Coordinates of C-alpha atoms (C1' of nucleotides) in Angstrom, one line a residue:
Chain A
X851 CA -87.3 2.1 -15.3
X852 CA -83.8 0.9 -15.2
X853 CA -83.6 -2.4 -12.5
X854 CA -80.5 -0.6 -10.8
X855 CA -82.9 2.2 -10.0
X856 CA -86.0 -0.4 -8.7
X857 CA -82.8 -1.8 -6.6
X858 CA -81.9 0.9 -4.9
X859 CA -85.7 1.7 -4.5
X860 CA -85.9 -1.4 -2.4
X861 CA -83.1 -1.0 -0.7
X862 CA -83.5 2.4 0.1
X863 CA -87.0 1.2 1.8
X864 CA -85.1 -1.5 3.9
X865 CA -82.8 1.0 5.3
X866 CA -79.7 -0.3 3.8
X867 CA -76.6 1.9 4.0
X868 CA -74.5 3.0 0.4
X869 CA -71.8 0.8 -0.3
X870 CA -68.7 0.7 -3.3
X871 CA -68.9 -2.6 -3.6
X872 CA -72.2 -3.0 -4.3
X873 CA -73.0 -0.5 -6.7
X874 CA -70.4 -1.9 -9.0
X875 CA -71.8 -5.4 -8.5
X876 CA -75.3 -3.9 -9.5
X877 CA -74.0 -1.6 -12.0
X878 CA -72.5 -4.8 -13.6
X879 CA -75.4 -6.3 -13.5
X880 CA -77.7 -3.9 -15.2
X881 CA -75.5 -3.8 -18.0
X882 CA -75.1 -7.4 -18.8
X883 CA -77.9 -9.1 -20.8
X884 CA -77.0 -12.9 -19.5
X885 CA -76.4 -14.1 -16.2
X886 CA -73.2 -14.0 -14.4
X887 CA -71.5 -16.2 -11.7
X888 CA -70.0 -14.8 -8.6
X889 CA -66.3 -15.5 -10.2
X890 CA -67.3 -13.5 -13.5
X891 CA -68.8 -10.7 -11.8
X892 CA -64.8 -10.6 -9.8
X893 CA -63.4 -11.2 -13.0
X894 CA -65.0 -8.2 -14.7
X895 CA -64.3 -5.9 -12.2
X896 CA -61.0 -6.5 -11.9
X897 CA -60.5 -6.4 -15.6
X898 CA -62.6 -2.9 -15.4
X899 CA -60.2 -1.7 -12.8
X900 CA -62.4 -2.0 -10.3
X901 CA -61.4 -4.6 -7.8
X902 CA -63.7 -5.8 -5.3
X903 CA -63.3 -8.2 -2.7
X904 CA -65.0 -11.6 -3.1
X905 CA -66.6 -11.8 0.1
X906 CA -68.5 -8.7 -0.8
X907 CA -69.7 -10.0 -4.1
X908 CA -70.7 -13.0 -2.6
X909 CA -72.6 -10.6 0.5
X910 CA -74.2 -8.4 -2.2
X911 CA -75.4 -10.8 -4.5
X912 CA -77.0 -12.2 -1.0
X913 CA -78.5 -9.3 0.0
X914 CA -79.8 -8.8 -3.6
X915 CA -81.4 -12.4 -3.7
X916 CA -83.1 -12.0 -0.7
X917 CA -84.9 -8.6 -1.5
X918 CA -86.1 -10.6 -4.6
X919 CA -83.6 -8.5 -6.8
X920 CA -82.1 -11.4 -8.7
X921 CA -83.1 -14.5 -10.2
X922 CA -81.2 -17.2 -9.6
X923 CA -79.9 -19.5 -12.4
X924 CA -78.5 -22.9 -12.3
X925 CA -77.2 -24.4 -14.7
X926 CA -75.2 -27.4 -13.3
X927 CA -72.0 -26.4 -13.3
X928 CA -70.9 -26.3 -10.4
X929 CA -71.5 -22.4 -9.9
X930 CA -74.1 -20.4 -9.1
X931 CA -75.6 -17.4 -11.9
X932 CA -77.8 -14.0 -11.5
X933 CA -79.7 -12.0 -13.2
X934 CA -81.4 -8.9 -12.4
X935 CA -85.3 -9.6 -11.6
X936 CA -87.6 -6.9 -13.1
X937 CA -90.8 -6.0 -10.8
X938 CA -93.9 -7.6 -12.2
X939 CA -91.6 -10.5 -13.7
X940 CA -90.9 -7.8 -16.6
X941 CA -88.3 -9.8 -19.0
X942 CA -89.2 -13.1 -16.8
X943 CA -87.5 -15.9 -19.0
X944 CA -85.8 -19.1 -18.9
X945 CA -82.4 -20.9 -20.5
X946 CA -81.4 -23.2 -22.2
X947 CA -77.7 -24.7 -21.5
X948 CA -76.1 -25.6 -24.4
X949 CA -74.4 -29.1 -23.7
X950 CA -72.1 -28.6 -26.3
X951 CA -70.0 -25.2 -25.6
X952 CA -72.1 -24.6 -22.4
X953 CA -73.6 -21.0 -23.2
X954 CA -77.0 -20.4 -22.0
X955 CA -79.7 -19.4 -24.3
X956 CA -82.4 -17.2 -23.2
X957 CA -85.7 -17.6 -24.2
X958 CA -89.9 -17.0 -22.9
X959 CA -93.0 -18.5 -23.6
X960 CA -96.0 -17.1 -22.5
X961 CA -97.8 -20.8 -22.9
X962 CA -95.2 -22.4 -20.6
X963 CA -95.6 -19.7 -18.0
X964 CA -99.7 -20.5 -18.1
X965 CA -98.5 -24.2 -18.1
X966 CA -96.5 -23.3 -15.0
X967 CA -99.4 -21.3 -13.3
X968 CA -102.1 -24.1 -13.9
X969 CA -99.7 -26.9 -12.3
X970 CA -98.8 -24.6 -9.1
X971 CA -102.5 -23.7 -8.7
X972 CA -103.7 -27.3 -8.9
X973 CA -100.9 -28.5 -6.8
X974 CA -102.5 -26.5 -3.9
X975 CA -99.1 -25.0 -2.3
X976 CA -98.3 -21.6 -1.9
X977 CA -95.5 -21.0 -5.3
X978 CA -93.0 -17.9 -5.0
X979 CA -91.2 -18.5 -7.7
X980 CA -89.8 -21.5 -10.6
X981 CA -87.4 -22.3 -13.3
X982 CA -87.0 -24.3 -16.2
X983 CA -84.0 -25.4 -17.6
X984 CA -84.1 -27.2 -20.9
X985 CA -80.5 -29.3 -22.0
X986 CA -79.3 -29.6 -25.8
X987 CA -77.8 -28.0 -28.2
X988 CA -77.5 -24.3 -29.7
X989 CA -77.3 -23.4 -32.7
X990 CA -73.5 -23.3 -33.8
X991 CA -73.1 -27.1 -31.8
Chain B
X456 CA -88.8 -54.1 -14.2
X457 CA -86.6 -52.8 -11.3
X458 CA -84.7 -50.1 -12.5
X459 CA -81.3 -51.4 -11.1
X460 CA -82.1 -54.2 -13.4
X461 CA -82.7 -51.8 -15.7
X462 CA -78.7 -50.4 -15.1
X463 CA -77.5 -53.7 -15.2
X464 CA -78.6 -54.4 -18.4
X465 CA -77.3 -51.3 -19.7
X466 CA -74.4 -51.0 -18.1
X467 CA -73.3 -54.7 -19.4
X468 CA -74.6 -53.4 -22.9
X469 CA -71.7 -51.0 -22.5
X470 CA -68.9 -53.8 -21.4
X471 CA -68.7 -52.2 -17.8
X472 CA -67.2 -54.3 -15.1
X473 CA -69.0 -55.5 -11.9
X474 CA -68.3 -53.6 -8.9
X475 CA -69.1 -53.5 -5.4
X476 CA -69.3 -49.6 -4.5
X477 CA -71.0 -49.3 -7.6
X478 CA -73.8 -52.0 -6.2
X479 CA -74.2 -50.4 -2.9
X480 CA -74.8 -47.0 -4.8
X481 CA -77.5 -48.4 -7.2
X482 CA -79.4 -50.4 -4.7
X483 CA -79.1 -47.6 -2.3
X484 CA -81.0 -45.2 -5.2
X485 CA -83.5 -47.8 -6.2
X486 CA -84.6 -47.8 -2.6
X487 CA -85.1 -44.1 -2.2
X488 CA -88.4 -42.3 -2.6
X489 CA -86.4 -39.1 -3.3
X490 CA -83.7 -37.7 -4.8
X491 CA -79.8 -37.9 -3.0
X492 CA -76.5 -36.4 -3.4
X493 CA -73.4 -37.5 -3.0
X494 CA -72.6 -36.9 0.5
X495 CA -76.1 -38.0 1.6
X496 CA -74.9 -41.5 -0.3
X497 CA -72.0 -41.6 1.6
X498 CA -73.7 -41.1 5.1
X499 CA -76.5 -43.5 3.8
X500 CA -74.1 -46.1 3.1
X501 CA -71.6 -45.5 5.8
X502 CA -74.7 -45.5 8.8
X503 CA -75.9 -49.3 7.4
X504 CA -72.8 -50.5 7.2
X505 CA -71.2 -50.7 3.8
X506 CA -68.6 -47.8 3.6
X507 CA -67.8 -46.4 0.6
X508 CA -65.0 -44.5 -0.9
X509 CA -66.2 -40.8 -1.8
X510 CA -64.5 -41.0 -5.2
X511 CA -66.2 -44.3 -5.9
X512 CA -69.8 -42.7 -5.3
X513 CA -69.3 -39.9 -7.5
X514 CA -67.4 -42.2 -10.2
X515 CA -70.5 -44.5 -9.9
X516 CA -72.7 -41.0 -10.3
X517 CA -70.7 -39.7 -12.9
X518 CA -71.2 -43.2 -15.1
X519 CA -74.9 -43.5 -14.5
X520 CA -75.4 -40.1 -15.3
X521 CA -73.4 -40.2 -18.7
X522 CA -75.4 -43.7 -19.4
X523 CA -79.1 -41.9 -19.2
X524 CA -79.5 -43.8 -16.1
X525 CA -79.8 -41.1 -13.6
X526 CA -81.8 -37.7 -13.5
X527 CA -79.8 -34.6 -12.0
X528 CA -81.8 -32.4 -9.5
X529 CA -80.5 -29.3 -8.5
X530 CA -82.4 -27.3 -6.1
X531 CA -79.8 -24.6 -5.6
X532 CA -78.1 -25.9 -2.2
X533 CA -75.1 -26.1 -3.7
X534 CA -75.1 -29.4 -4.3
X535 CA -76.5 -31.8 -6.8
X536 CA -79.1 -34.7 -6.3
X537 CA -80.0 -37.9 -8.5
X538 CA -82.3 -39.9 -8.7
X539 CA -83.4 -42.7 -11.2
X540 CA -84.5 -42.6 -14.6
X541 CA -86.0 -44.9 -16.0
X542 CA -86.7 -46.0 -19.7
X543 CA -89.1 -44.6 -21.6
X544 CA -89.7 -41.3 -19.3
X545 CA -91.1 -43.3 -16.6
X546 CA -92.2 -42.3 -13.8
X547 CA -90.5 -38.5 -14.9
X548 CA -91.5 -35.9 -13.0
X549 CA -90.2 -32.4 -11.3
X550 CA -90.1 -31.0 -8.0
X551 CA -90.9 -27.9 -5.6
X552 CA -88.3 -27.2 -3.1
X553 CA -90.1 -26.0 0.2
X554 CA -88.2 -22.7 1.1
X555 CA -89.2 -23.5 4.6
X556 CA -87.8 -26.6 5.0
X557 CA -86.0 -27.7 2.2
X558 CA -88.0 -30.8 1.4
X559 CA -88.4 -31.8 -1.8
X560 CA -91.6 -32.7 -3.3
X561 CA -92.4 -34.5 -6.4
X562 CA -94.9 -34.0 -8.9
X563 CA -95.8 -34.6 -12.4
X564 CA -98.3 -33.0 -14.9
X565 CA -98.7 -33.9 -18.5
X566 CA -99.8 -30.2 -19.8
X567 CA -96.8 -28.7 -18.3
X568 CA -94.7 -31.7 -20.7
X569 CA -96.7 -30.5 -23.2
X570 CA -96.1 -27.0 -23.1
X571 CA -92.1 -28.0 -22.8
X572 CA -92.4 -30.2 -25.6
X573 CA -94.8 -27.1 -27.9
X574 CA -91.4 -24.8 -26.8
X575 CA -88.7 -27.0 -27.5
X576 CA -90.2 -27.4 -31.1
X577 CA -90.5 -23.8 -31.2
X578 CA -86.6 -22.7 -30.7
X579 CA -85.7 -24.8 -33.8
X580 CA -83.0 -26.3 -31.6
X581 CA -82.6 -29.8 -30.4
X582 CA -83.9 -30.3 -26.6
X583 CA -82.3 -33.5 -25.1
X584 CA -83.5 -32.8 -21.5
X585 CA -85.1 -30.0 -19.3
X586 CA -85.7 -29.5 -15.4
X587 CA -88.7 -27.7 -14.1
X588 CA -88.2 -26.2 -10.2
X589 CA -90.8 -24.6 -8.4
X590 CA -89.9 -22.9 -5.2
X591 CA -92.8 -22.5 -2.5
X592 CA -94.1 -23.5 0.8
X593 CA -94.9 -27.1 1.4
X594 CA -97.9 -28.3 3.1
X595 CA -96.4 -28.4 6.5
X596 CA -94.6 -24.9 6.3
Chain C
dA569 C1' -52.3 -61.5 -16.5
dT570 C1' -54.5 -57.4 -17.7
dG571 C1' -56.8 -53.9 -16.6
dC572 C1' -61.0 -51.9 -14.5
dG573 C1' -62.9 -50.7 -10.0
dT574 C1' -61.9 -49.0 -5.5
dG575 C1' -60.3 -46.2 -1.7
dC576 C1' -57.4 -42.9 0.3
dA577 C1' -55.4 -38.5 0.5
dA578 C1' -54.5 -34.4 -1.6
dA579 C1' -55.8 -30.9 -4.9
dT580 C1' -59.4 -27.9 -6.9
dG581 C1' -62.9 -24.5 -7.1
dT582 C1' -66.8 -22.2 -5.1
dT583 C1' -68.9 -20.1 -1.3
dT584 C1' -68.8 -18.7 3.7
dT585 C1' -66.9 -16.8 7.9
dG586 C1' -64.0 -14.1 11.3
dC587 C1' -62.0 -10.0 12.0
dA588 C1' -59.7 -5.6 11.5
dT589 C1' -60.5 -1.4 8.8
dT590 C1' -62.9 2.0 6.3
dT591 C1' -67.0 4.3 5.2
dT592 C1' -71.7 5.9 5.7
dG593 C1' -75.4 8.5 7.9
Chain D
dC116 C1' -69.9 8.3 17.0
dA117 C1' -72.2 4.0 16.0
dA118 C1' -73.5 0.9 12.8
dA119 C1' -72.9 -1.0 8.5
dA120 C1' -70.0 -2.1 4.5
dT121 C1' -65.7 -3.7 2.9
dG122 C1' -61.5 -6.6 2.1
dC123 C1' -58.4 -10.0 3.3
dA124 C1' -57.2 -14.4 4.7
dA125 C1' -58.6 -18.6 6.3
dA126 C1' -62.2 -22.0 6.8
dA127 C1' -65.8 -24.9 5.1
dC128 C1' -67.9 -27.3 1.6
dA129 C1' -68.7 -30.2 -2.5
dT130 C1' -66.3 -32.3 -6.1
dT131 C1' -62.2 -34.0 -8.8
dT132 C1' -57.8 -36.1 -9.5
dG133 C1' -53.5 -39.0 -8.7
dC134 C1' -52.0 -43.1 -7.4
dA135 C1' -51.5 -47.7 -5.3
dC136 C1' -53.8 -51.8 -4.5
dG137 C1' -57.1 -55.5 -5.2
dC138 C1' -60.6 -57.9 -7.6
dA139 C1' -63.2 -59.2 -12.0
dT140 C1' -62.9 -61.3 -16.3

DNA sequence: ATGCGTGCAAATGTTTTGCATTTTG
DNA sequence: CAAAATGCAAAACATTTGCACGCAT
């Protein structure tokens, strides 16, 4: 199942309306395999000849994290990245930020995610969600 | 050892001049239990006192951080948060960001370094830092 | 005396908000 | 038609930079 189609799923079943802007910011989405920034996503639009405004990309990304539709990335840089978020945590990953050219590495690891469930388990609080950033260098730097 | 002492050492190592912002800043973090940004320094120091020039506390930032001496926490607010590191790993540890409140609370766990340290090996890629965030409820929310 | 450190103000860049307009159901 | 979505411009933020001044060495 495509995550543009579990999107509008969800949002179908929270009563939200149709809307341009937002099915280009989700069609963007779906079709890139690394995170984007709220400035990219403008960036590509335009340059796709489909300009939207910024205040919408900034509302649909929003209304997107809040339905649990996106993962949120942060690198440290200033700006804020998403990614689609697969039901069941299908594709769940994390990044690593190159510190030399600043491209972000995707990678998983089943033993970090048990790691991560034993710690939040033993800490004794309720834990929707994590991320793990690891700093150095990729391969070309 | 204190860990401003710590700074001081280093920061002489590396044939930096004294400075007085840069004093206020580092005692100010040696103080704190948790984490601050920038603009939470700049209250801090304006409401006991010792105002500080806004470009001075993120210049100070900016140097500790290049030296190793600080650890960068970003919880997603848009805005980032240090807090002291000290030599040798000490006292390292990560944090869950209440969604409720916003508080940030600090934890550490040896498996889940572990299972960073099995993964870092495992890219083939050098890992010079990484940043674990869980994102929950804390105890009071 | 030579610069490094500092502080102010202005610039920068991202994200948010107010409001008029268009679109959806 | 009523409510929601959109786009523009301006505001609100955090952060950076330029520059003049003062203090450390």
């Amino acid at each position: 199942m495509r995550w543009s189609d579990h999107v509008h799923v969800v949002l179908r079943a929270a009563g939200v309306r149709h809307g341009e802007a937002r099915e280009r910011v989700i069609s963007l989405l779906d079709a890139q395999r690394c995170a984007l920034s709220a400035t990219e996503i403008e960036t590509r639009l335009q340059d796709t000849g489909q300009p939207t405004g910024r205040a919408s990309i900034y509302r649909v990304l929003e209304l997107l994290a809040d339905h649990g539709l996106l993962e949120r990335v942060d690198v440290g840089d200033g700006q804020a990245r998403y990614e689609p978020a697969r039901p069941g945590g299908e594709h769940h990953h994390h990044h690593l930020v190159c510190e030399g050219c600043g491209a972000l590495v995707a990678f998983d690891d089943p033993d970090l995610e048990r790691a991560i469930g034993r710690v939040s388990r033993r800490l004794g609080v309720e834990v929707t969600g994590h991320e793990v950033l690891l700093r150095g260098a990729c391969g070309r730097c």
